[in-house]
Amino acid sequence: MLWTPSKFHPSESLSLVPKIYAHMKEAPFAHSTFGRMEAQSGTTPSVDAVKGQQENVEMSFLRPPVVRLGAGAALNRALFTKKVDLAAAAIQSPKVIAHYRKALQTSQEMLKVDRISPIVSHPDKELGAQGRKCILLNPSVKAEEPTTWGPVIQEGIQKEELTVIPYELTLEYDYWTARDTMESVLPPELHDEIPSGFNVAGHVAHLNLRDSYLPYKKVVAEIILDKNPSIKTVINKVDNVGAESEFRTFQYEVLAGEDDLNVSCTENNCSFNFDYSKVYWNSKLEYEHTRIISFFKPGEVVCDVMAGIGPFALPAGKKRVFVWANDKNPESYKCLKANIQKNKVQDFVRPFCEDGLGFIRQATDEILAASLKGEKVVITKPGPRSKSKKTDKPTTPGFVPEPLKPLITETYPLPPTISHFVMNLPASAIEFVGSFKGIYQLQENLFAPTTKTLLPLVHVHCFALKADDERPLIDICERLTKYLGFSMKPGNIDYNLNGEGEVAVHNVRDVAPAKSMYCATFRLPAAVAFAARD
């Protein structure tokens, strides 16, 4: 069974465009061009047609100016200034602003647009300096056409509490969203796939632009830099990850901002510092990291074969899970060691820099040997606070100081067996599973039925065809069968997987139009674990 979860793709929030309806009393279509045309023919337009026309008017109001730039042209932010003629209710006294704001909002005559405050200073400099305010009205209300003024406005005029005046609203470059701006700059044929979702590592935005966007790469990068305050550097990948490095690093070019890839970021309550140009990090995998970590229980042992800088290992260590964390990249190993100390998980997480093929057996043997020696982690921490209230002070006669809180000691003995193997190297991790053969040779007594301990769960990431049918499952199981030397088949998604040879396949994310990343989880078969080692 293939399970595709709800995906979380960080993407840019577009402005929510509310519907603006003109208040119409006796002649509902008299004040729109559409209405006059229909009135002349004696036909009453439908409500949907009128709403559609009003929405089109507002959408035009919210669109930035069209600023088509040629390939390689510089971004001229001044060209994005747009002036919009509106009407405003000039309020005579600040005491009634709240009343009229609520009333005009109820009657749908107040301008209600995301990121534009309807309360503004009076456009007359002298009155504005005196603190006079105006309430912006929606485009259907015209300052020069009293017939467009609804009952709320008319009542306010009669009471001499407001007047209707023209107001010129100026929208500048900072107002428009990144997508608004890119649609304004890029040719229409590029609008369908405008770069909006990208990897973020600390202050770095990592783009992977398609060839058709490369002539506009500098402009795209400047817009991303402008519209995302936390971004200081925008880079573009210039080769495929792994094409030139077995450590999944890549060649890049800086498109905008500082040439600084030393980043800091947080994930799952852990802090990570690293040089993004020298190690692998993908912010889009946070959900997958969290999902896998949720399987781990305090006191268990996890072998993270391709640990990177620790996105699985460090949060697991904070859960009091023992982790043997390995990565072949010396730079990843260096960062992993530093981040273990930074996050204070050194009691539970041990770093290694080995080849993954040999590390699977090495970790299995070392953990068993360390457990037999009685290795454990003892944590001492303050007990719960007393619920009694302090009433006496040190100067009070007969004062007795509050007794020290009792200390609580938690002991975590290192188990002799590994509960989970994590293998997050999608391009080739399946090829490593042959190393599981004989990892517990002659150690059958460590597992059920002699004990209650089950053989390890293996979580191996891989790439396969993007498809809604069972082709990816069949392909993944066939590859596992090939390298394990044991027949594997699709299994139950509940991850109990007590039946030998069952594989649960989780769809992690799409990485290309016809390619997806998956995680195959299976219980290590006894025939593999207890086999004779090669």
Coordinates of C-alpha atoms in Angstrom, one line a residue, residues 73-518:
A73 CA 18.1 43.9 -17.5
A74 CA 18.4 45.4 -14.0
L75 CA 15.5 45.7 -11.7
N76 CA 14.2 49.2 -11.5
R77 CA 12.0 49.4 -8.4
A78 CA 10.7 52.9 -9.1
L79 CA 8.7 51.6 -12.1
F80 CA 6.4 49.7 -9.7
T81 CA 4.8 52.8 -8.3
K82 CA 1.1 52.9 -8.9
K83 CA -1.4 55.6 -8.1
V84 CA -5.0 54.7 -7.5
D85 CA -7.9 57.2 -7.4
L86 CA -10.3 56.4 -4.6
A87 CA -12.8 58.1 -2.5
A88 CA -12.4 58.6 1.3
A89 CA -14.7 59.5 4.1
A90 CA -13.0 62.4 5.9
I91 CA -14.0 62.2 9.6
Q92 CA -14.5 65.4 11.4
S93 CA -13.8 64.1 14.9
P94 CA -11.6 61.2 16.1
K95 CA -14.4 60.3 18.5
V96 CA -16.5 58.8 15.7
I97 CA -13.8 57.0 13.7
A98 CA -14.5 53.7 15.3
H99 CA -18.3 54.0 14.7
Y100 CA -17.9 54.8 11.1
R101 CA -15.2 52.2 10.5
K102 CA -17.6 49.5 11.8
A103 CA -20.6 50.9 10.0
L104 CA -18.8 51.2 6.6
Q105 CA -17.3 47.8 7.0
T106 CA -20.7 46.3 7.6
S107 CA -22.2 48.1 4.6
Q108 CA -19.2 46.9 2.5
E109 CA -18.3 50.4 1.5
M110 CA -14.9 50.5 3.3
L111 CA -11.9 49.4 1.4
K112 CA -10.9 46.0 2.7
V113 CA -7.7 44.8 1.1
D114 CA -4.9 42.8 2.6
R115 CA -1.9 45.0 3.8
I116 CA -3.7 48.3 3.2
S117 CA -4.9 50.1 6.3
P118 CA -8.3 51.7 5.7
I119 CA -7.5 54.5 8.2
V120 CA -5.2 57.1 6.8
S121 CA -4.2 60.7 7.5
H122 CA -6.1 63.4 5.8
P123 CA -4.5 64.2 2.4
D124 CA -4.5 67.9 3.3
K125 CA -1.2 68.5 5.0
E126 CA -2.6 71.1 7.4
L127 CA -5.5 68.9 8.4
G128 CA -3.3 65.8 8.6
A129 CA -1.0 67.6 10.9
Q130 CA -3.9 68.3 13.2
G131 CA -4.6 64.5 13.4
R132 CA -7.6 64.4 11.1
K133 CA -8.2 60.9 9.6
C134 CA -10.0 59.5 6.6
I135 CA -11.5 56.1 6.0
L136 CA -10.7 54.7 2.5
L137 CA -13.8 53.6 0.5
N138 CA -14.0 50.8 -2.0
P139 CA -13.6 51.6 -5.7
S140 CA -17.4 51.5 -6.3
V141 CA -17.8 54.7 -4.3
K142 CA -17.0 57.8 -6.2
A143 CA -16.3 61.1 -4.6
E144 CA -17.8 63.1 -7.4
E145 CA -21.0 60.9 -7.7
P146 CA -23.3 61.2 -4.7
T147 CA -25.5 58.5 -6.1
T148 CA -22.8 56.0 -5.2
W149 CA -22.9 57.0 -1.5
G150 CA -24.8 54.5 0.7
P151 CA -27.0 55.3 3.7
V152 CA -24.1 55.3 6.2
I153 CA -22.2 57.9 4.2
Q154 CA -25.3 60.0 3.6
E155 CA -26.2 59.9 7.3
G156 CA -22.7 61.0 8.3
I157 CA -22.9 63.9 5.9
Q158 CA -26.3 65.0 7.2
K159 CA -24.9 64.9 10.8
E160 CA -21.8 66.9 9.5
E161 CA -19.6 64.1 10.9
L162 CA -17.9 63.3 7.6
T163 CA -17.4 64.4 4.0
V164 CA -16.5 62.4 0.9
I165 CA -13.3 63.6 -0.7
P166 CA -11.0 62.3 -3.5
Y167 CA -8.0 60.3 -2.3
E168 CA -5.0 59.3 -4.3
L169 CA -3.6 56.0 -2.9
T170 CA 0.1 55.4 -3.8
L171 CA 1.3 51.8 -3.9
E172 CA 5.0 51.3 -4.2
Y173 CA 7.4 48.5 -4.9
D174 CA 7.4 47.3 -1.2
Y175 CA 3.6 46.7 -1.4
W176 CA 3.6 44.1 -4.1
T177 CA 4.3 40.4 -3.2
A178 CA 7.2 38.5 -4.8
R179 CA 4.8 36.7 -7.1
D180 CA 3.1 40.0 -8.1
T181 CA 6.4 41.5 -9.0
M182 CA 7.7 38.5 -10.9
E183 CA 4.5 38.3 -13.0
S184 CA 5.0 42.0 -13.8
V185 CA 8.6 41.5 -14.9
L186 CA 8.6 38.1 -16.6
P187 CA 7.0 37.4 -19.9
P188 CA 3.6 35.7 -19.8
E189 CA 4.8 32.4 -21.0
L190 CA 6.9 32.0 -17.8
H191 CA 4.1 32.8 -15.3
D192 CA 2.9 29.2 -14.8
E193 CA 6.1 28.0 -13.0
I194 CA 7.3 31.2 -11.3
P195 CA 10.0 30.3 -8.7
S196 CA 8.2 30.5 -5.4
G197 CA 9.2 27.4 -3.4
F198 CA 12.9 27.1 -2.7
N199 CA 15.2 25.6 -0.2
V200 CA 16.1 27.8 2.7
A201 CA 19.1 27.2 4.9
G202 CA 19.4 29.9 7.5
H203 CA 19.9 33.2 5.6
V204 CA 20.4 31.4 2.2
A205 CA 17.8 30.9 -0.4
H206 CA 18.8 28.1 -2.7
L207 CA 17.2 28.2 -6.2
N208 CA 17.3 25.5 -8.9
L209 CA 16.2 27.6 -11.9
R210 CA 15.0 26.0 -15.1
D211 CA 16.8 27.0 -18.3
S212 CA 13.9 29.2 -19.4
Y213 CA 14.4 31.4 -16.3
L214 CA 18.1 31.7 -16.5
P215 CA 18.1 35.0 -18.6
Y216 CA 16.1 36.6 -15.7
K217 CA 18.0 34.9 -12.8
K218 CA 19.4 38.2 -11.4
V219 CA 16.1 39.9 -11.3
V220 CA 14.4 36.8 -9.8
A221 CA 17.0 36.7 -7.1
E222 CA 16.8 40.4 -6.3
I223 CA 13.0 40.1 -5.9
I224 CA 13.4 37.1 -3.5
L225 CA 16.0 39.1 -1.5
D226 CA 13.8 42.1 -1.3
K227 CA 10.6 40.3 -0.3
N228 CA 12.1 38.0 2.3
P229 CA 13.7 39.9 5.1
S230 CA 15.4 36.9 6.6
I231 CA 17.2 36.1 3.3
K232 CA 20.6 37.7 2.9
T233 CA 22.0 35.5 0.1
V234 CA 20.4 33.9 -3.0
I235 CA 22.2 31.2 -4.9
N236 CA 21.5 29.0 -7.9
K237 CA 22.6 25.5 -8.3
V238 CA 24.7 25.0 -11.5
D239 CA 24.9 21.2 -11.5
N240 CA 23.0 18.2 -10.2
V241 CA 23.5 17.2 -6.5
G242 CA 26.0 14.4 -6.5
A243 CA 27.1 15.0 -10.1
E244 CA 30.5 16.1 -9.0
S245 CA 30.6 15.0 -5.3
E246 CA 29.7 11.8 -3.6
F247 CA 28.8 14.0 -0.6
R248 CA 25.8 15.5 -2.3
T249 CA 27.4 19.0 -2.4
F250 CA 27.0 21.1 -5.5
Q251 CA 28.5 23.9 -7.5
Y252 CA 26.6 27.2 -7.2
E253 CA 26.6 30.8 -8.2
V254 CA 25.6 33.8 -6.0
L255 CA 22.8 35.7 -7.7
A256 CA 22.1 38.4 -5.1
G257 CA 23.3 39.4 -1.6
E258 CA 26.4 38.4 0.3
D259 CA 28.7 35.5 -0.7
D260 CA 28.3 33.9 2.7
L261 CA 27.2 30.3 3.1
N262 CA 28.0 29.8 6.8
V263 CA 24.5 29.4 8.1
S264 CA 22.7 28.8 11.3
C265 CA 19.2 27.2 11.4
T266 CA 16.9 25.3 13.7
E267 CA 14.8 22.2 13.3
N268 CA 13.0 20.0 15.7
N269 CA 14.2 22.1 18.6
C270 CA 17.9 21.7 17.6
S271 CA 20.4 24.2 16.4
F272 CA 22.6 23.5 13.4
N273 CA 25.7 25.5 12.2
F274 CA 27.3 24.5 8.9
D275 CA 28.9 25.7 5.7
Y276 CA 26.1 25.1 3.1
S277 CA 28.6 24.8 0.3
K278 CA 30.4 21.8 2.0
V279 CA 27.5 19.7 3.4
Y280 CA 24.1 18.5 2.4
W281 CA 21.0 20.1 3.9
N282 CA 17.5 20.2 2.6
S283 CA 14.8 22.2 4.5
K284 CA 12.1 20.5 2.6
L285 CA 12.8 17.3 4.4
E286 CA 11.9 18.6 7.9
Y287 CA 8.6 16.8 7.8
E288 CA 10.3 13.6 6.9
H289 CA 12.9 14.0 9.7
T290 CA 10.1 14.6 12.2
R291 CA 8.2 11.5 10.9
I292 CA 11.1 9.1 11.3
I293 CA 12.1 10.5 14.7
S294 CA 8.6 9.9 15.9
F295 CA 9.2 6.1 15.7
F296 CA 12.1 6.3 18.2
K297 CA 11.5 5.6 21.9
P298 CA 13.7 6.7 24.8
G299 CA 16.3 4.2 25.7
E300 CA 16.4 2.6 22.2
V301 CA 19.4 2.5 19.9
V302 CA 19.4 4.0 16.4
C303 CA 22.1 3.6 13.8
D304 CA 22.1 6.6 11.5
V305 CA 24.2 5.3 8.6
M306 CA 24.2 8.5 6.5
A307 CA 23.7 11.0 9.2
G308 CA 24.8 14.2 7.5
I309 CA 25.0 17.0 10.1
G310 CA 22.5 15.3 12.3
P311 CA 18.8 16.2 11.4
F312 CA 17.7 12.7 12.7
A313 CA 20.4 12.1 15.3
L314 CA 20.3 15.3 17.3
P315 CA 16.5 15.5 17.9
A316 CA 16.6 11.8 18.7
G317 CA 19.4 12.4 21.3
K318 CA 17.1 15.0 22.9
K319 CA 14.5 12.2 23.3
R320 CA 17.1 10.2 25.3
V321 CA 17.6 7.9 22.3
F322 CA 21.1 6.4 21.8
V323 CA 22.4 7.2 18.3
W324 CA 25.4 5.9 16.5
A325 CA 25.6 8.7 13.8
N326 CA 27.9 8.3 10.8
D327 CA 28.7 10.3 7.7
K328 CA 31.5 9.7 5.3
N329 CA 31.9 13.4 4.4
P330 CA 34.7 14.8 6.7
E331 CA 33.0 18.2 6.7
S332 CA 29.7 16.8 7.8
Y333 CA 31.4 14.8 10.5
K334 CA 33.1 18.0 11.7
C335 CA 29.8 19.8 11.9
L336 CA 28.0 16.8 13.4
K337 CA 30.6 16.8 16.3
A338 CA 30.2 20.5 16.9
N339 CA 26.4 20.4 16.8
I340 CA 26.3 17.4 19.2
Q341 CA 28.1 19.6 21.8
K342 CA 26.1 22.7 20.9
N343 CA 22.8 20.9 21.5
K344 CA 24.2 19.0 24.6
V345 CA 23.3 15.5 23.4
Q346 CA 26.9 14.1 23.7
D347 CA 25.7 11.5 26.3
F348 CA 23.4 9.9 23.7
V349 CA 24.8 10.7 20.3
R350 CA 28.2 9.4 19.1
P351 CA 29.7 10.7 15.8
F352 CA 31.6 8.6 13.3
C353 CA 33.2 9.2 9.9
E354 CA 33.2 5.9 8.1
D355 CA 32.0 4.3 4.9
G356 CA 28.4 3.3 5.4
L357 CA 28.9 -0.2 4.0
G358 CA 31.2 -1.2 6.8
F359 CA 29.6 1.0 9.5
I360 CA 26.4 -1.1 9.6
R361 CA 28.3 -4.1 11.0
Q362 CA 30.8 -2.0 12.9
A363 CA 28.0 -0.2 14.8
T364 CA 26.1 -3.5 15.5
D365 CA 29.3 -5.1 17.0
E366 CA 30.3 -2.0 19.0
I367 CA 26.9 -1.5 20.6
L368 CA 26.6 -5.1 21.6
A369 CA 30.1 -5.0 23.2
A370 CA 29.5 -1.7 25.0
S371 CA 26.2 -3.0 26.4
L372 CA 27.8 -6.2 27.7
K373 CA 30.3 -3.9 29.5
G374 CA 27.4 -2.2 31.2
E375 CA 27.6 1.2 29.5
K376 CA 24.7 3.5 30.6
V377 CA 23.8 7.1 30.9
V378 CA 22.8 8.5 34.3
I379 CA 21.0 11.8 34.4
T380 CA 20.5 13.7 37.6
K381 CA 18.0 16.6 37.7
P382 CA 16.1 18.5 40.4
G383 CA 12.8 17.0 41.6
P384 CA 9.4 18.7 41.4
R385 CA 9.0 22.0 43.1
S386 CA 7.2 22.1 46.5
K387 CA 3.6 23.3 46.2
S388 CA 3.7 25.1 49.5
K389 CA 3.9 28.9 49.5
K390 CA 6.7 30.8 51.0
T391 CA 5.4 33.1 53.8
D392 CA 8.5 33.6 55.9
K393 CA 11.4 35.8 55.1
P394 CA 15.0 35.3 56.1
T395 CA 14.6 38.2 58.6
T396 CA 11.6 36.6 60.3
P397 CA 12.4 35.3 63.8
G398 CA 12.6 31.6 63.8
F399 CA 12.9 31.5 60.0
V400 CA 13.7 28.0 58.7
P401 CA 15.1 27.9 55.2
E402 CA 13.2 25.7 52.7
P403 CA 14.9 22.3 52.3
L404 CA 16.8 21.7 49.1
K405 CA 14.7 20.0 46.4
P406 CA 15.4 16.3 46.1
L407 CA 17.3 15.2 43.1
I408 CA 15.9 12.6 40.7
T409 CA 18.2 10.2 38.9
E410 CA 17.3 8.6 35.6
T411 CA 19.3 5.7 34.3
Y412 CA 19.4 4.6 30.7
P413 CA 21.3 1.4 30.1
L414 CA 22.6 0.9 26.6
P415 CA 20.6 -1.9 25.0
P416 CA 22.6 -4.7 23.2
T417 CA 20.6 -4.4 20.0
I418 CA 19.7 -1.7 17.5
S419 CA 16.0 -0.8 17.2
H420 CA 16.2 1.3 14.0
F421 CA 18.6 1.8 11.1
V422 CA 18.2 5.1 9.1
M423 CA 19.6 5.3 5.6
N424 CA 19.0 8.7 4.1
L425 CA 21.0 8.5 0.8
P426 CA 18.2 8.2 -1.8
A427 CA 20.5 7.8 -4.8
S428 CA 22.2 4.7 -3.5
A429 CA 21.1 3.6 0.0
I430 CA 19.3 0.5 -1.2
E431 CA 22.7 -0.8 -2.5
F432 CA 23.9 -0.8 1.1
V433 CA 21.3 -3.2 2.5
G434 CA 23.5 -6.2 1.6
S435 CA 25.6 -5.3 4.6
F436 CA 22.8 -6.4 6.9
K437 CA 23.6 -10.0 6.1
G438 CA 24.9 -11.7 9.3
I439 CA 24.9 -8.6 11.5
Y440 CA 23.5 -10.8 14.4
Q441 CA 25.2 -14.0 13.4
L442 CA 25.0 -16.5 16.4
Q443 CA 23.0 -13.9 18.4
E444 CA 19.5 -15.3 18.0
N445 CA 19.2 -15.4 21.8
L446 CA 19.0 -11.6 21.9
F447 CA 15.7 -11.6 20.1
A448 CA 12.2 -13.0 20.3
P449 CA 11.1 -15.6 21.2
T450 CA 14.0 -15.8 23.7
T451 CA 13.4 -12.1 24.6
K452 CA 10.7 -9.6 23.8
T453 CA 13.1 -7.7 21.5
L454 CA 12.2 -7.6 17.8
L455 CA 14.8 -7.4 15.0
P456 CA 15.5 -3.8 13.8
L457 CA 13.3 -1.7 11.6
V458 CA 15.2 -0.4 8.6
H459 CA 14.2 3.0 7.1
V460 CA 15.9 3.3 3.7
H461 CA 15.3 6.3 1.4
C462 CA 15.3 5.9 -2.4
F463 CA 14.2 7.5 -5.7
A464 CA 11.7 5.8 -7.9
L465 CA 9.1 6.6 -10.6
K466 CA 6.5 9.2 -9.7
A467 CA 3.2 7.3 -10.1
D468 CA -0.1 6.8 -8.3
D469 CA -0.2 3.0 -9.0
E470 CA 1.9 0.2 -7.5
R471 CA 4.8 0.5 -10.0
P472 CA 7.1 2.4 -7.5
L473 CA 6.3 -0.2 -4.8
I474 CA 7.1 -3.1 -7.0
D475 CA 10.3 -1.5 -8.3
I476 CA 11.5 -0.7 -4.7
C477 CA 10.7 -4.2 -3.4
E478 CA 12.6 -5.8 -6.4
R479 CA 15.7 -3.7 -5.7
L480 CA 15.6 -4.6 -2.0
T481 CA 15.2 -8.3 -2.9
K482 CA 18.2 -8.1 -5.1
Y483 CA 20.6 -6.5 -2.6
L484 CA 19.2 -8.3 0.6
G485 CA 19.0 -11.7 -1.1
F486 CA 15.6 -12.2 0.5
S487 CA 12.2 -11.9 -1.2
M488 CA 10.5 -8.6 -0.3
K489 CA 6.9 -7.5 -1.0
P490 CA 4.6 -4.5 -0.3
G491 CA 3.4 -4.7 3.3
N492 CA 1.1 -3.0 5.8
I493 CA 1.4 0.8 6.3
D494 CA 1.0 0.5 10.1
Y495 CA 4.7 -0.2 10.3
N496 CA 4.3 -3.2 12.7
L497 CA 5.7 -5.3 9.9
N498 CA 6.1 -8.5 11.9
G499 CA 5.7 -10.6 8.8
E500 CA 9.1 -11.3 7.2
G501 CA 9.6 -9.6 3.9
E502 CA 6.9 -6.9 4.2
V503 CA 7.8 -3.4 3.1
A504 CA 5.8 -0.2 3.8
V505 CA 6.6 2.5 1.3
H506 CA 6.0 6.2 2.2
N507 CA 6.0 8.9 -0.5
V508 CA 8.3 11.6 0.9
R509 CA 8.2 14.3 -1.9
D510 CA 8.4 14.8 -5.6
V511 CA 11.9 15.8 -6.8
A512 CA 11.2 16.0 -10.6
P513 CA 8.2 15.8 -13.0
A514 CA 8.6 12.0 -13.2
K515 CA 10.6 11.2 -10.1
S516 CA 9.8 11.0 -6.4
M517 CA 11.6 10.3 -3.2
Y518 CA 10.3 7.4 -1.1

